PDB file of C-alpha atoms in Angstrom:
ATOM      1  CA  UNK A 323     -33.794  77.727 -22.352  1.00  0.00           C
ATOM      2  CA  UNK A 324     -34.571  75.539 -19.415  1.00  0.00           C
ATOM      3  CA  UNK A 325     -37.753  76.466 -17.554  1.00  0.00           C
ATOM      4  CA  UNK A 326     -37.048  74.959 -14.462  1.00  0.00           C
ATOM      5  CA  UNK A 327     -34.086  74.269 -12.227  1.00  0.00           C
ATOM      6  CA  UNK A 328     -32.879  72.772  -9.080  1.00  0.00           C
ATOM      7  CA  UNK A 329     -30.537  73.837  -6.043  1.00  0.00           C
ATOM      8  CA  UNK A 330     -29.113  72.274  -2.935  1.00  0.00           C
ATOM      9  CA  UNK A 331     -32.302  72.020  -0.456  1.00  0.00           C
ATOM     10  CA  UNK A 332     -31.948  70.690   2.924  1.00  0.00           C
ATOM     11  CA  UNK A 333     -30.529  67.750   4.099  1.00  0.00           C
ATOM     12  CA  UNK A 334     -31.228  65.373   6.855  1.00  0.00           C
ATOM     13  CA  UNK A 335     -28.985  62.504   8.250  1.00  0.00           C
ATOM     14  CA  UNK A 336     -30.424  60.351  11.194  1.00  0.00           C
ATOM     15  CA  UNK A 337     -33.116  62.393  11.811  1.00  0.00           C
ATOM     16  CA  UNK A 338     -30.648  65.978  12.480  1.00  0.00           C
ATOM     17  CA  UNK A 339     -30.690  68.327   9.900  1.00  0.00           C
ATOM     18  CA  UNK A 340     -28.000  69.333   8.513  1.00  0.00           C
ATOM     19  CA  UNK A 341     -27.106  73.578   8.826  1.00  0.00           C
ATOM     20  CA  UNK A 342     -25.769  75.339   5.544  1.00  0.00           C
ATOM     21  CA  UNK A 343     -25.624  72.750   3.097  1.00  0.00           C
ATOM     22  CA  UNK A 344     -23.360  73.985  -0.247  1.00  0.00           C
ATOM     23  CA  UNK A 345     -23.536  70.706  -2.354  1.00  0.00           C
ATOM     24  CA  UNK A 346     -24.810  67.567  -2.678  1.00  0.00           C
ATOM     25  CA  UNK A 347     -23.311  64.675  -5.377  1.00  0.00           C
ATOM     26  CA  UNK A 348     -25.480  61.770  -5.985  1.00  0.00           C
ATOM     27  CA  UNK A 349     -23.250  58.473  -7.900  1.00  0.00           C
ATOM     28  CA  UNK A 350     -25.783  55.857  -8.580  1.00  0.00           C
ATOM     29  CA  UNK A 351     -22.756  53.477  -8.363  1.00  0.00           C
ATOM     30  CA  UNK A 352     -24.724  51.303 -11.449  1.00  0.00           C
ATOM     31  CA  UNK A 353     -22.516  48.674 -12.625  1.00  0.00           C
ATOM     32  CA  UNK A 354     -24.560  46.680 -15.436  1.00  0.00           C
ATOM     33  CA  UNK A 355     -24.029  43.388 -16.894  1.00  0.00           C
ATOM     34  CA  UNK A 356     -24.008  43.826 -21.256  1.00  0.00           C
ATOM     35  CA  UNK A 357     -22.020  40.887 -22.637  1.00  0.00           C
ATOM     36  CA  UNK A 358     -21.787  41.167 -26.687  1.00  0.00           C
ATOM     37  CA  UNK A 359     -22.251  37.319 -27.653  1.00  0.00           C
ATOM     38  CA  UNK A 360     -21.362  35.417 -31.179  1.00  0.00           C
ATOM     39  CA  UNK A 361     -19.810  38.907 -32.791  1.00  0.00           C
ATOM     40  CA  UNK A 362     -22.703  40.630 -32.720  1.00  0.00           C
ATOM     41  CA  UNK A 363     -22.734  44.402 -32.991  1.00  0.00           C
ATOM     42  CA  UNK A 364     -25.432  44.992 -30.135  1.00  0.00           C
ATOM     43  CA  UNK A 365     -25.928  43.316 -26.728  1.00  0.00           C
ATOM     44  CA  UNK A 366     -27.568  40.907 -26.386  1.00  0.00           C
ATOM     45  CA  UNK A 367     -28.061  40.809 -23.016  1.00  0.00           C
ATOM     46  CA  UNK A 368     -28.525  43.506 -20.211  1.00  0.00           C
ATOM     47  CA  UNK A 369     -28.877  43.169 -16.653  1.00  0.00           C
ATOM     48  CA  UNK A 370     -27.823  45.052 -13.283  1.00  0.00           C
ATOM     49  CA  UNK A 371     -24.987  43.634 -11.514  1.00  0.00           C
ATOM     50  CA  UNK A 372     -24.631  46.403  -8.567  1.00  0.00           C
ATOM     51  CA  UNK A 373     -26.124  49.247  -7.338  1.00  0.00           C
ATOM     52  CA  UNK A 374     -24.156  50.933  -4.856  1.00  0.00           C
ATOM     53  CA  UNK A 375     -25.469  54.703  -4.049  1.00  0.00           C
ATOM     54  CA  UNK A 376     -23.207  57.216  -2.773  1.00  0.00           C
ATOM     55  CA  UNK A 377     -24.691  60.280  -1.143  1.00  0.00           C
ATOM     56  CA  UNK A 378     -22.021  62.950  -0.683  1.00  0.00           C
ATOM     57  CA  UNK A 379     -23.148  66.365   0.739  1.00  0.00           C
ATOM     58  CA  UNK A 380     -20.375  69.483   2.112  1.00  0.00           C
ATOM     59  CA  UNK A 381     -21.883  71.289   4.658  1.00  0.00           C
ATOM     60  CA  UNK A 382     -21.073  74.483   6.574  1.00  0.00           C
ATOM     61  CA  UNK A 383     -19.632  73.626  10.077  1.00  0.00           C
ATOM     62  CA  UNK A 384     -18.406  70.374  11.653  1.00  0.00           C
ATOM     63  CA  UNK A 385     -20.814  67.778  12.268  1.00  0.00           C
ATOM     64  CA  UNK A 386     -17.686  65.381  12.378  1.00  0.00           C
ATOM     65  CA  UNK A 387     -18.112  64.642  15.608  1.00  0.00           C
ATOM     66  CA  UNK A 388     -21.381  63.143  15.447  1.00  0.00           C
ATOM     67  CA  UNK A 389     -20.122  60.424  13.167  1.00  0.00           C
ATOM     68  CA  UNK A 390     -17.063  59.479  14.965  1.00  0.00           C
ATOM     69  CA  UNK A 391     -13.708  58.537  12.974  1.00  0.00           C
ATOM     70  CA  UNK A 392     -14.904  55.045  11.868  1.00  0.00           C
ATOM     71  CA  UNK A 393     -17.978  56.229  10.825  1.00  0.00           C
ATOM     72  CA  UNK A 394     -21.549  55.485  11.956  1.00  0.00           C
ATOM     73  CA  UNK A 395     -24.578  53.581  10.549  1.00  0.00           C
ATOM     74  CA  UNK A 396     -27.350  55.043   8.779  1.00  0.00           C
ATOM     75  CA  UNK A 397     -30.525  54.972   9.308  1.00  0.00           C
ATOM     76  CA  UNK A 398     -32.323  57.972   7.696  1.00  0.00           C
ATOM     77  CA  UNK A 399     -31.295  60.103   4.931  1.00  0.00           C
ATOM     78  CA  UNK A 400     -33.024  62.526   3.163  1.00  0.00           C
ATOM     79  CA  UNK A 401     -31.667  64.815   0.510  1.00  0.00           C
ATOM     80  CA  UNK A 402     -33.929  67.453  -0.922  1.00  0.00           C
ATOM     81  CA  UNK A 403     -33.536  69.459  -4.349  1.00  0.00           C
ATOM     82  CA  UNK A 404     -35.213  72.747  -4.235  1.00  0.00           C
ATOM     83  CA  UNK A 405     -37.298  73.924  -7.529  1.00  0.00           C
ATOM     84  CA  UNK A 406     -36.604  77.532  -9.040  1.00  0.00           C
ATOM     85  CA  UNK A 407     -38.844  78.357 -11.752  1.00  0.00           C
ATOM     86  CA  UNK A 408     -38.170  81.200 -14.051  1.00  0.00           C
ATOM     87  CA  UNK A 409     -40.500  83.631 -11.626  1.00  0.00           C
ATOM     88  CA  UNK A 410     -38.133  82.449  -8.337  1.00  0.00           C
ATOM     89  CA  UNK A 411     -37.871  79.553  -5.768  1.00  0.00           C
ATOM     90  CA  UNK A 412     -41.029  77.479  -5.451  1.00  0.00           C
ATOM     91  CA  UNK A 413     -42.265  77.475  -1.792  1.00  0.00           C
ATOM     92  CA  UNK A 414     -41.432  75.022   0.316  1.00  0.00           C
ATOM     93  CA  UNK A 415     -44.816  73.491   0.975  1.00  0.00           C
ATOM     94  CA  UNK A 416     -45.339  72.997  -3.178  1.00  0.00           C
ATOM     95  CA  UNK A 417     -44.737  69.678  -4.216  1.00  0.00           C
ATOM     96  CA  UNK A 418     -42.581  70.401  -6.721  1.00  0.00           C
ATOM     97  CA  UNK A 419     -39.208  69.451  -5.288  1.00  0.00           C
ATOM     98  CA  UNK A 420     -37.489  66.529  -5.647  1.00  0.00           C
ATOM     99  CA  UNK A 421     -35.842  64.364  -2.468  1.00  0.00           C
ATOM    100  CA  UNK A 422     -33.764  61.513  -2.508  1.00  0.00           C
ATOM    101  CA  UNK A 423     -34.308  59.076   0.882  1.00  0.00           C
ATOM    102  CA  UNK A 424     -32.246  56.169   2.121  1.00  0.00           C
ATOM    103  CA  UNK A 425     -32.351  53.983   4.818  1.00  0.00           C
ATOM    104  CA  UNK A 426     -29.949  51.831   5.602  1.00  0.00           C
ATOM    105  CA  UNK A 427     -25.903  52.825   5.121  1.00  0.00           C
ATOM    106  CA  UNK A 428     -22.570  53.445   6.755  1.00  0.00           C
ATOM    107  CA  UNK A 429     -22.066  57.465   7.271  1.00  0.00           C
ATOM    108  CA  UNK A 430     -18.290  58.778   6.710  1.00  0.00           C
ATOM    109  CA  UNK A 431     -16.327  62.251   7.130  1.00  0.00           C
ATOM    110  CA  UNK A 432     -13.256  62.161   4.711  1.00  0.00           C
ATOM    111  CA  UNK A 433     -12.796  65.788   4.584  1.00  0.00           C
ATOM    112  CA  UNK A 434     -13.292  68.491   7.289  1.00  0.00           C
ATOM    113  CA  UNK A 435     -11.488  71.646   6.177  1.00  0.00           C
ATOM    114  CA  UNK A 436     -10.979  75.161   7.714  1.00  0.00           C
ATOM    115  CA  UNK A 437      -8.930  77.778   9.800  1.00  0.00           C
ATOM    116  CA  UNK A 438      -7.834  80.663  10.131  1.00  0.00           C
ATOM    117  CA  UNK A 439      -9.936  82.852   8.711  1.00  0.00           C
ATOM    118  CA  UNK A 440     -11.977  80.241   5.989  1.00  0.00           C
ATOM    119  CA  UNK A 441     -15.361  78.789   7.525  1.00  0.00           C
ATOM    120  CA  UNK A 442     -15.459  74.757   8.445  1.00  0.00           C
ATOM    121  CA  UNK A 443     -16.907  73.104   5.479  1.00  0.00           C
ATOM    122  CA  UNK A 444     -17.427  69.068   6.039  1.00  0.00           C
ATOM    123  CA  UNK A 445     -17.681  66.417   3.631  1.00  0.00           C
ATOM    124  CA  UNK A 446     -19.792  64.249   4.581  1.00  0.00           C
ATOM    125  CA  UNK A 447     -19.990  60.198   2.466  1.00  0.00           C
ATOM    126  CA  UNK A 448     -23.022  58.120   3.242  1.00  0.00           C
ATOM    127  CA  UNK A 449     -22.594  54.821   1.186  1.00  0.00           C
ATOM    128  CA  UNK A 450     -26.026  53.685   0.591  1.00  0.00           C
ATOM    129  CA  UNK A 451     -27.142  49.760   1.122  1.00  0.00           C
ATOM    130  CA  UNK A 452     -30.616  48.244   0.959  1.00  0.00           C
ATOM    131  CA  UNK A 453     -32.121  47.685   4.056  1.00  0.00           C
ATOM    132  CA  UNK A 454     -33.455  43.966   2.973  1.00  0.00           C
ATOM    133  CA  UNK A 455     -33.430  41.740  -0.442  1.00  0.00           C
ATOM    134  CA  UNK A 456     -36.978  44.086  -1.215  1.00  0.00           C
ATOM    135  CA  UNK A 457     -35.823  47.305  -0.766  1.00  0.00           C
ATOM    136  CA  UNK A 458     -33.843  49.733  -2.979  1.00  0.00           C
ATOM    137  CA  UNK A 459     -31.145  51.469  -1.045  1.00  0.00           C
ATOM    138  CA  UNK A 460     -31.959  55.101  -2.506  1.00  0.00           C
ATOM    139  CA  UNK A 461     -35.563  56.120  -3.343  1.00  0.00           C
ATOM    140  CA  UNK A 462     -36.127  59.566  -5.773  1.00  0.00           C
ATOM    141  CA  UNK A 463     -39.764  61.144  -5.479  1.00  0.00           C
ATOM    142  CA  UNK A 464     -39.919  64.156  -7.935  1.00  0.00           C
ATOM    143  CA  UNK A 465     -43.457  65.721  -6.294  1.00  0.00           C
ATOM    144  CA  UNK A 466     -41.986  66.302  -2.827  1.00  0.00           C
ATOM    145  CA  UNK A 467     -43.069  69.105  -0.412  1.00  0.00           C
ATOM    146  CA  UNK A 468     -39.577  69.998   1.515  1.00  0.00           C
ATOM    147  CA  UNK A 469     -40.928  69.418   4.998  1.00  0.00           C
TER     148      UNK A 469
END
């Protein structure tokens, strides 16, 4: 009964865009602070203790290589969520989609997989940090335009 959905857009790490992108997972990595003081039956107190983002996208191909086997430093990530309305995909240039950007991070590859006669699909783990005391290490903006 939903009227609108979303689907894997594209992707961009460092500034290279990533070809054939199949899914993206998004873990806030929230761990919160809720201590339940003198018995109560509600906390009484609430407060963030970590957020820790993890970006992981699978990908068509093998973009491995560009990340090395110790991984590489991130400096740009941008994860768009394309809009389908009941009528179809939105166009691009509406600014109806939603993108999730990042800064600052350390980019992994724990899974390349493929052979024979299966396509190379890549995993691909950027672990998300904010780039000062100021910044948030993954920003959501739910009017983008996929660029």
């Amino acid at each position: 009964t939903a009227a609108d959905h979303v689907g894997v857009g594209p992707c961009s790490i460092n500034s290279s865009t990533l070809s054939g992108s199949l899914a993206v997972s998004i873990d806030v990595g929230l761990q919160l602070i809720e201590p339940r003081s003198d018995g109560e039956l509600y906390i009484s107190f609430l407060a963030v203790r970590e957020f820790r983002p993890v970006v992981t996208i699978r990908c068509l191909g093998s973009p491995a290589v560009t990340y090395g086997l110790n991984g590489t430093a991130l400096t740009a990530l941008t994860v768009y969520l394309r809009k389908c309305a009941t009528t179809g995909r939105v166009a691009n240039a509406t600014e109806e989609h939603i993108s999730f950007t990042a800064t600052a991070g350390l980019i992994t590859v724990p899974e390349v997989s493929g052979g024979n006669n299966n396509e190379a699909i890549t995993t691909i783990r950027c672990e998300l940090i904010g780039a000062n005391a100021t910044t948030v290490p993954l920003a959501v903006d739910t009017t983008a335009a996929i660029a």
